[in-house]
Short mmCIF file of C-alpha atoms and ligand atoms in Angstrom, two decimals:
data_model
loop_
_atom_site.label_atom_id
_atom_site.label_comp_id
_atom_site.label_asym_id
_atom_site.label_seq_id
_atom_site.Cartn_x
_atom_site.Cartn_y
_atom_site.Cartn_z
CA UNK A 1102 38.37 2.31 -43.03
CA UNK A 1103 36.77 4.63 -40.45
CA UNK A 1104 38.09 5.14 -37.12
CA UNK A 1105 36.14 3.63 -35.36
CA UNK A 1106 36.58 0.19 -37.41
CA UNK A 1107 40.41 0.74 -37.18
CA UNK A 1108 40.18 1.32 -33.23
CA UNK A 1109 38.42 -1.75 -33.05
CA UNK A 1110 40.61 -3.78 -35.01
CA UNK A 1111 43.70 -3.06 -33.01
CA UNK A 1112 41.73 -3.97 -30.23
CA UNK A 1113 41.83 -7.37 -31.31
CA UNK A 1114 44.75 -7.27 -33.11
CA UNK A 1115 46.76 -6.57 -29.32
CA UNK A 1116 44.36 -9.21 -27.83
CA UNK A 1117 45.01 -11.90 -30.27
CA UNK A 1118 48.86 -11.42 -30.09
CA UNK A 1119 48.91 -11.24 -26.32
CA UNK A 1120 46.73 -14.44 -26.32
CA UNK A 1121 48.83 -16.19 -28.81
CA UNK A 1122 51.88 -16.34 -26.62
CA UNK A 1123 50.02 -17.12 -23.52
CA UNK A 1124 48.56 -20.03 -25.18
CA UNK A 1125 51.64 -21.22 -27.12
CA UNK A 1126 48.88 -21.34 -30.41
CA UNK A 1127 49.20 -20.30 -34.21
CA UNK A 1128 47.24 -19.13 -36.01
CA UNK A 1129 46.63 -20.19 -39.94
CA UNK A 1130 44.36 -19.04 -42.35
CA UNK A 1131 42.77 -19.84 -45.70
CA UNK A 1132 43.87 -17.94 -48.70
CA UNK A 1133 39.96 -17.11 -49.28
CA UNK A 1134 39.46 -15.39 -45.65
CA UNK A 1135 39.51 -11.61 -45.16
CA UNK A 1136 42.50 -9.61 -45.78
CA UNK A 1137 42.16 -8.48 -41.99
CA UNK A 1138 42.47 -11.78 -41.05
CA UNK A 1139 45.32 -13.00 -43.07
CA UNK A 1140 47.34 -10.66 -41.72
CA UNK A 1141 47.18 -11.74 -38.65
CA UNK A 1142 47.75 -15.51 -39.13
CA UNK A 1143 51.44 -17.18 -38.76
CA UNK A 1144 50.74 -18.58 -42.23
CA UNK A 1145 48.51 -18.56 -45.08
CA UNK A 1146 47.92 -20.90 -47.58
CA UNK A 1147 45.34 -23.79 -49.26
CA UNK A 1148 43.52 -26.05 -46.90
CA UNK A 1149 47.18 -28.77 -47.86
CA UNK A 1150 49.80 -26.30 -46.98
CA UNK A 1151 48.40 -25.50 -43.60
CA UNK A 1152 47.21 -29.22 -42.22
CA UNK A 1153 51.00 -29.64 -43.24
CA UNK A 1154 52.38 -26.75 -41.85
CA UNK A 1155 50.12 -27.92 -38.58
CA UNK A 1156 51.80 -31.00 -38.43
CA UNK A 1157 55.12 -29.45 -38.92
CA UNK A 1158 54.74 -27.07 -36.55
CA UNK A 1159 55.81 -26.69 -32.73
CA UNK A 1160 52.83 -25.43 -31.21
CA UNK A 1161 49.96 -26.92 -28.68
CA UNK A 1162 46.95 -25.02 -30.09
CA UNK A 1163 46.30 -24.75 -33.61
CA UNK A 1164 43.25 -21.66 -34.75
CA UNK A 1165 42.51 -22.69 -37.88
CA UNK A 1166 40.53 -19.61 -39.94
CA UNK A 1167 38.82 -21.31 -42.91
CA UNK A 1168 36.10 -23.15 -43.38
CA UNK A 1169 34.93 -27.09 -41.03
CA UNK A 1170 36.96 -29.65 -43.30
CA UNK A 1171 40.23 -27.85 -43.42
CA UNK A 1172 40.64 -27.35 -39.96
CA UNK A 1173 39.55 -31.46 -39.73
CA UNK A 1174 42.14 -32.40 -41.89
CA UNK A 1175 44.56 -30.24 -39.72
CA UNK A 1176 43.15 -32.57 -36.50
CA UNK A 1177 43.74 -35.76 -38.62
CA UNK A 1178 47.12 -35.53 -39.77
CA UNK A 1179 47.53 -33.97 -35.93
CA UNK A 1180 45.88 -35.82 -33.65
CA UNK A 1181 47.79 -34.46 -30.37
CA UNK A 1182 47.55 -31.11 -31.15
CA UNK A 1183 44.53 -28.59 -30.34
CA UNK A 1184 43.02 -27.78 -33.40
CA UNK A 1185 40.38 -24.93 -33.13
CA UNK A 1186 38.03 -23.51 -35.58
CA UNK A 1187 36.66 -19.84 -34.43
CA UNK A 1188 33.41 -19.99 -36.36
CA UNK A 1189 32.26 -23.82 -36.15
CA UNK A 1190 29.00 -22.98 -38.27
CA UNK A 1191 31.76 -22.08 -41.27
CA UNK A 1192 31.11 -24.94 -43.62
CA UNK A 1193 31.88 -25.84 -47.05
CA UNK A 1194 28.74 -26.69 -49.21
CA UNK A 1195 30.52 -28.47 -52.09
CA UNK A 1196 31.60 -31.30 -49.03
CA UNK A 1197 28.01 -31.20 -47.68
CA UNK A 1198 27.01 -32.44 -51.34
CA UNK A 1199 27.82 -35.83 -50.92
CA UNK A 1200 27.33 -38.13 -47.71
CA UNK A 1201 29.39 -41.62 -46.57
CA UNK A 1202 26.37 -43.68 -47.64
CA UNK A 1203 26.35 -42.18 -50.95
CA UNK A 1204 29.59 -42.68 -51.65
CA UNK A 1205 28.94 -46.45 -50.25
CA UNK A 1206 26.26 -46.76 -52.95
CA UNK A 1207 28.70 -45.49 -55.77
CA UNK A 1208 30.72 -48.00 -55.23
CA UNK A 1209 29.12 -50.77 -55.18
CA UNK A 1210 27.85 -49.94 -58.49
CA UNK A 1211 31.64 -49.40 -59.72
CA UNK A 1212 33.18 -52.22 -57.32
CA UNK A 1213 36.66 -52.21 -59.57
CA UNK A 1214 37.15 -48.54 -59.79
CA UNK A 1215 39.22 -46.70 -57.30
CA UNK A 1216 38.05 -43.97 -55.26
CA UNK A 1217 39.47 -40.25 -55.52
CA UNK A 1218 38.08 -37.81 -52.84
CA UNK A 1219 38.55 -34.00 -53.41
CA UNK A 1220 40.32 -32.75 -50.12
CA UNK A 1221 36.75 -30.77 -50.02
CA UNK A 1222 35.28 -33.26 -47.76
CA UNK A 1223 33.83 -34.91 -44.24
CA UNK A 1224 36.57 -37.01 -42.75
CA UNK A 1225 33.91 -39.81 -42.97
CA UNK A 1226 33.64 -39.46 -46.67
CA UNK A 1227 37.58 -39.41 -46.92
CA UNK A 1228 37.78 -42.66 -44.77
CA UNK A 1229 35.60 -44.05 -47.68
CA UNK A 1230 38.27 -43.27 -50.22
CA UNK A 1231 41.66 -44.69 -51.09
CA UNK A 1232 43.09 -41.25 -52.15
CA UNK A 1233 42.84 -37.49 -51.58
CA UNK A 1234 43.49 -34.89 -53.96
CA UNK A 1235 43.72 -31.41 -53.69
CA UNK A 1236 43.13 -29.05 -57.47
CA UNK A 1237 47.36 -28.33 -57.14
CA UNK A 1238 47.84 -32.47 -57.32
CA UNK A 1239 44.68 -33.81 -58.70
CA UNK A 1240 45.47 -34.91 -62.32
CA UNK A 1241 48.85 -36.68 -60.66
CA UNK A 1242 47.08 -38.30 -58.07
CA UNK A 1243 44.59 -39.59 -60.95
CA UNK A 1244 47.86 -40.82 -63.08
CA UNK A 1245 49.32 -42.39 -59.65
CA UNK A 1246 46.37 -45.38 -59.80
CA UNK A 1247 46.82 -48.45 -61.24
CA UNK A 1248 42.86 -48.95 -61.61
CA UNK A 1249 42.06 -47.42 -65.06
CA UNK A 1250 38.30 -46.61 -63.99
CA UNK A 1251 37.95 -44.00 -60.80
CA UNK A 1252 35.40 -42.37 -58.82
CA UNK A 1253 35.83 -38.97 -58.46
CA UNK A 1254 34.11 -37.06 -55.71
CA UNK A 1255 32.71 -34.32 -54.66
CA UNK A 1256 33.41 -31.97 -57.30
CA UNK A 1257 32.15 -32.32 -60.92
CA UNK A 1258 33.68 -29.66 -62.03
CA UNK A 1259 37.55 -30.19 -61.17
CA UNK A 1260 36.65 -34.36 -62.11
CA UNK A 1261 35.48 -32.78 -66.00
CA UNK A 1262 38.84 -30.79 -65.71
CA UNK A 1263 41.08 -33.48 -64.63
CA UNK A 1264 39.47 -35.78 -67.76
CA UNK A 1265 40.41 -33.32 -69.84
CA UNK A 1266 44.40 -34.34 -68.75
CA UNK A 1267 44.33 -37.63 -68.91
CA UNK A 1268 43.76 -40.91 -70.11
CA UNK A 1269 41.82 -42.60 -67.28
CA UNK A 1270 38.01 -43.10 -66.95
CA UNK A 1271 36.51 -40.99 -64.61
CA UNK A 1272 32.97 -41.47 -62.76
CA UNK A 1273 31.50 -38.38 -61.77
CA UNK A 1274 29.77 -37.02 -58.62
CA UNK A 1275 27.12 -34.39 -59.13
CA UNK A 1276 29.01 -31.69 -56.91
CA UNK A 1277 29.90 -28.49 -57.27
CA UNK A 1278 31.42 -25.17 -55.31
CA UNK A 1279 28.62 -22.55 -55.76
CA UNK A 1280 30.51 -19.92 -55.50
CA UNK A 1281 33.19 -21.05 -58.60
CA UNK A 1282 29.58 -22.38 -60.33
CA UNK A 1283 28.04 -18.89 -60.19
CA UNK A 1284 31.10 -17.93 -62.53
CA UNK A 1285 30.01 -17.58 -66.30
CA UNK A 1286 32.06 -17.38 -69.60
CA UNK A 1287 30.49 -14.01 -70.36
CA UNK A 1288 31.68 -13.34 -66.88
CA UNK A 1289 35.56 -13.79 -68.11
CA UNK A 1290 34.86 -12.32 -72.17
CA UNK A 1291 33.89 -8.99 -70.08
CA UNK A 1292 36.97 -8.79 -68.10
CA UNK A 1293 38.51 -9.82 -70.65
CA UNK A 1294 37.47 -7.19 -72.68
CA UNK A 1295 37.73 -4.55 -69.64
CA UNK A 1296 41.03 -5.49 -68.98
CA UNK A 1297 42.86 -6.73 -72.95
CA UNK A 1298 45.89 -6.82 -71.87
CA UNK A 1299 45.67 -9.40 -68.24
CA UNK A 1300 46.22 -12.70 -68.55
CA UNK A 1301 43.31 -14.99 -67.28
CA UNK A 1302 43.91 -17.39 -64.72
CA UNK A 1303 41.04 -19.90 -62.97
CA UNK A 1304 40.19 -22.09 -60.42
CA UNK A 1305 39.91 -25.42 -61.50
CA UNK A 1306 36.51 -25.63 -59.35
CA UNK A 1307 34.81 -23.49 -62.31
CA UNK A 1308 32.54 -24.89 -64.77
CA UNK A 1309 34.73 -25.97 -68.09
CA UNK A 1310 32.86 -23.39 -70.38
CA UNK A 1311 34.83 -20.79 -68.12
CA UNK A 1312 38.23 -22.64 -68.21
CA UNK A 1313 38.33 -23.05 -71.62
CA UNK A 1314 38.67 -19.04 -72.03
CA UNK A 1315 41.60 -19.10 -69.02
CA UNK A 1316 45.22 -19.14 -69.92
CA UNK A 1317 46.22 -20.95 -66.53
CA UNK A 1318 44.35 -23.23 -64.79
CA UNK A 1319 45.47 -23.22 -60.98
CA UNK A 1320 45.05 -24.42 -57.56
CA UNK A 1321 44.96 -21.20 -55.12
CA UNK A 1322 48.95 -22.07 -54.22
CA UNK A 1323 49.60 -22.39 -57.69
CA UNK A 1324 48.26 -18.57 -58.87
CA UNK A 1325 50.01 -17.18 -55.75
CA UNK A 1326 52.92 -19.03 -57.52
CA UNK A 1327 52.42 -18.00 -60.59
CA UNK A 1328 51.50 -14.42 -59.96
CA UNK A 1329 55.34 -13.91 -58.11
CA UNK A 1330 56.62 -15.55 -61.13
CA UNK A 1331 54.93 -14.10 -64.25
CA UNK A 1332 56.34 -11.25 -66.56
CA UNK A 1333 52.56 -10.36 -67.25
CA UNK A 1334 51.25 -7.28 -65.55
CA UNK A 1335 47.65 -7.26 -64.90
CA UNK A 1336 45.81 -10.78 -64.37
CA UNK A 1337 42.25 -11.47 -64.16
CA UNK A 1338 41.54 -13.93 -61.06
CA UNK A 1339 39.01 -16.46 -61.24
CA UNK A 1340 38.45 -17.76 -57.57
CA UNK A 1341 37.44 -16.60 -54.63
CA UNK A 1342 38.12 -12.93 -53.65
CA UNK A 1343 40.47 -13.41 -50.53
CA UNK A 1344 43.06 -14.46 -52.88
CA UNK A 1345 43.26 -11.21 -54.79
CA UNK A 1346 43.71 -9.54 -51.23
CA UNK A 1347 47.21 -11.67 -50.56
CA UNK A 1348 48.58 -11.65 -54.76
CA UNK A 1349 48.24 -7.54 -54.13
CA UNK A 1350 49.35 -7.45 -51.10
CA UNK A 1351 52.51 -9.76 -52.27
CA UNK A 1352 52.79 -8.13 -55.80
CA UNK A 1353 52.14 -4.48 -55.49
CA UNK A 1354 53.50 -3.10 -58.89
CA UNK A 1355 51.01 -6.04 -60.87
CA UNK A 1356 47.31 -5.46 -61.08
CA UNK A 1357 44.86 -8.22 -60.43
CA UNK A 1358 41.32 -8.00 -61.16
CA UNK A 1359 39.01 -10.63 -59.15
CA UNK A 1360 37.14 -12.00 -62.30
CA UNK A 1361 33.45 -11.16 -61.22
CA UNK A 1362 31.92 -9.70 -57.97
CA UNK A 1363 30.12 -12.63 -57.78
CA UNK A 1364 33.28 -14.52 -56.29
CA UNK A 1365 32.97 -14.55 -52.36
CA UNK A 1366 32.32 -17.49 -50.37
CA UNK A 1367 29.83 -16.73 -47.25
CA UNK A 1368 31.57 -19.38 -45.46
CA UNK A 1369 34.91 -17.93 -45.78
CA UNK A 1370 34.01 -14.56 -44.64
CA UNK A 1371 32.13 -15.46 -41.22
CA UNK A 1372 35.72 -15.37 -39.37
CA UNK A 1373 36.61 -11.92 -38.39
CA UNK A 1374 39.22 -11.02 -35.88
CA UNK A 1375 36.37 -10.89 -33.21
CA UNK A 1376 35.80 -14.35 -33.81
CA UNK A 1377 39.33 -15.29 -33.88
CA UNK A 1378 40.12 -13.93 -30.46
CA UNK A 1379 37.38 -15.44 -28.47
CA UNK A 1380 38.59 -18.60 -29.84
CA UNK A 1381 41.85 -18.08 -27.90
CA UNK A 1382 40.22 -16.14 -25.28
CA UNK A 1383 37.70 -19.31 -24.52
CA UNK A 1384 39.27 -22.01 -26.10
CA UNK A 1385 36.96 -22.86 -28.43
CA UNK A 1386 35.54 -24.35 -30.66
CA UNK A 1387 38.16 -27.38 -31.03
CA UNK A 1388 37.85 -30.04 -33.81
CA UNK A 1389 38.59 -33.52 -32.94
CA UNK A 1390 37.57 -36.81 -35.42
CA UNK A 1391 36.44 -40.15 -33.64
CA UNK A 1392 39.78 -43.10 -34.13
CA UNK A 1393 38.34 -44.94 -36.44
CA UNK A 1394 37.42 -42.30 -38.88
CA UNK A 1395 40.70 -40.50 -38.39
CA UNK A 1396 43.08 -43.67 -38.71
CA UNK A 1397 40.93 -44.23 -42.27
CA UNK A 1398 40.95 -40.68 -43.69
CA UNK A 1399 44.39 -40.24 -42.49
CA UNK A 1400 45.74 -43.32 -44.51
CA UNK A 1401 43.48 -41.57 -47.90
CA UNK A 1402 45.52 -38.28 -46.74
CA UNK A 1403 48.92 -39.97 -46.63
CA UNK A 1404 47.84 -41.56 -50.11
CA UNK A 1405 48.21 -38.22 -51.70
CA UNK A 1406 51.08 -37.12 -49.89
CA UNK A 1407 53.14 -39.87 -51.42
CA UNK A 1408 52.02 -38.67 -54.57
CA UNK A 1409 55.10 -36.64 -56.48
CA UNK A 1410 53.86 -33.28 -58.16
O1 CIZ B 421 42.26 -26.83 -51.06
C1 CIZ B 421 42.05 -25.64 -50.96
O2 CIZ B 421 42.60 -24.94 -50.16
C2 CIZ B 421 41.03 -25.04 -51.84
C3 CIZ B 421 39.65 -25.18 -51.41
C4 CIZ B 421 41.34 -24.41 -52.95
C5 CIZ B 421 42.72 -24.17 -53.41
O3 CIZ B 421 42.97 -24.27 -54.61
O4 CIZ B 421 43.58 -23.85 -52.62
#
């Protein structure tokens, strides 16, 4: 880092801690955001652990550093609290894939099957469903229905993986997270072969021809899990590259080796510690979800939450 870039950093670094008190906030932020900002947030985590760890907290302003439906389901499941996203343009495309109308339609084409909505979605599509999932609780959630026949949306690719572990019948939406899409099995077989002795472990948003060749399958919580846990040494990481940042920052004597270059989310990246202090400075830019939606999606939420793991 040059000097200039670290002057500038502690810049913000002293205005967002001076700004944080004044305006009683925290600050939480995505496992795939920049290492910069991560290490500045009162938590990190997936988009579940920190709407929960908003709810659970004691704070009236919440800066949420990820991308627009994480920092919604943080204003759901906390409706009194300020919830503020610093780059409102920081979307998620796999959600964008599928609208509340669509879903509509699916359904009335399948009107017995139950509906399962990836946590990677518009609170309107999630007061459509009956139940949320997130990739740690997805195949439970599944196994939690009575309905034997369920529509699983937005993503494709964790619905494929999910059939894979169980029984039920699952009806597919055509969605899919580019970034874990652009991942290839001869992306893995090369790492693989660059690195023979790492263990591989995925996201479960990747296309099944690349989690066949992993040896886990995890949710971002789950690698940072299993990373603290292993024996192994060196792993090769299949999702996005803000996660390598916090397993090397947690486990410095292992080696992890982000799977392909080709992991990094836009999205993820447009908050930068710039961004994250003019939210505090100005206020901005908060996240709120009209009653009706929110009561809806927030019943789908509380769904999953009942759901052991
Ligand atoms: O739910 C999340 O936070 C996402 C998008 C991925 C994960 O596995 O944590």
């Amino acid at each position: 880092m040059s000097r200039e870039q670290y002057r500038d950093d502690q810049f913000y670094i002293d205005k967002i801690n001076r700004l944080r008190e004044e305006r009683k906030a925290i600050i939480l932020a995505h496992n795939y955001q920049r290492g910069e900002v991560q290490d500045i947030a009162d938590f990190n985590g997936d988009s579940l652990a920190l709407s929960r760890e908003a709810a659970r907290v004691d704070a009236e302003v919440i800066v949420f550093c990820g991308v627009h439906f994480m920092a919604e389901s943080a204003a759901i499941l906390s409706p009194r609290k300020t919830v503020l996203i610093p780059v409102p343009e920081a979307g998620c495309p796999l959600a964008d894939m599928i609208t509340p109308q669509g879903l509509r339609e699916m359904k009335k084409r399948y009107p017995t099957a139950s509906v399962v909505c990836y946590v990677n979605s518009s609170a309107q599509v999630k007061a459509e469903s009956d139940i949320c999932c997130t990739s740690t609780n997805a195949i439970e959630v599944v196994n939690s229905l009575e309905s034997n026949q369920i529509i699983f949306v937005p993503d494709e690719n964790l619905g494929r993986y999910v059939a894979t572990q169980t029984d039920k019948e699952l009806i597919f939406w055509k969605g899919s997270c580019p970034t874990h899409y652009r991942v290839l099995p001869e992306d893995i077989l090369k790492a693989k072969e660059k690195h023979p002795k790492a263990k591989v472990v995925v996201h479960p948003e990747c296309r099944l021809g690349v989690i066949m060749l992993a040896d886990e399958v995890l949710s971002t919580g789950g690698i940072v899990k299993f990373a603290r846990q292993t024996d192994v040494k060196e792993v090769i990481v299949g999702t996005e590259m803000g996660l390598v940042y916090r397993l090397q920052k947690e486990n410095p004597h292992k080696r992890f080796y982000l799977a392909t270059e080709k992991l990094i989310c836009p999205d993820m990246k447009l908050t930068t510690l710039e961004k994250v202090a003019n939210a505090l400075e100005r206020m901005e830019h908060r996240v709120t979800v009209p009653e009706e939606v929110r009561d809806k999606a927030k019943r789908a939420l509380d769904s999953m939450l009942e759901v052991e793991v």
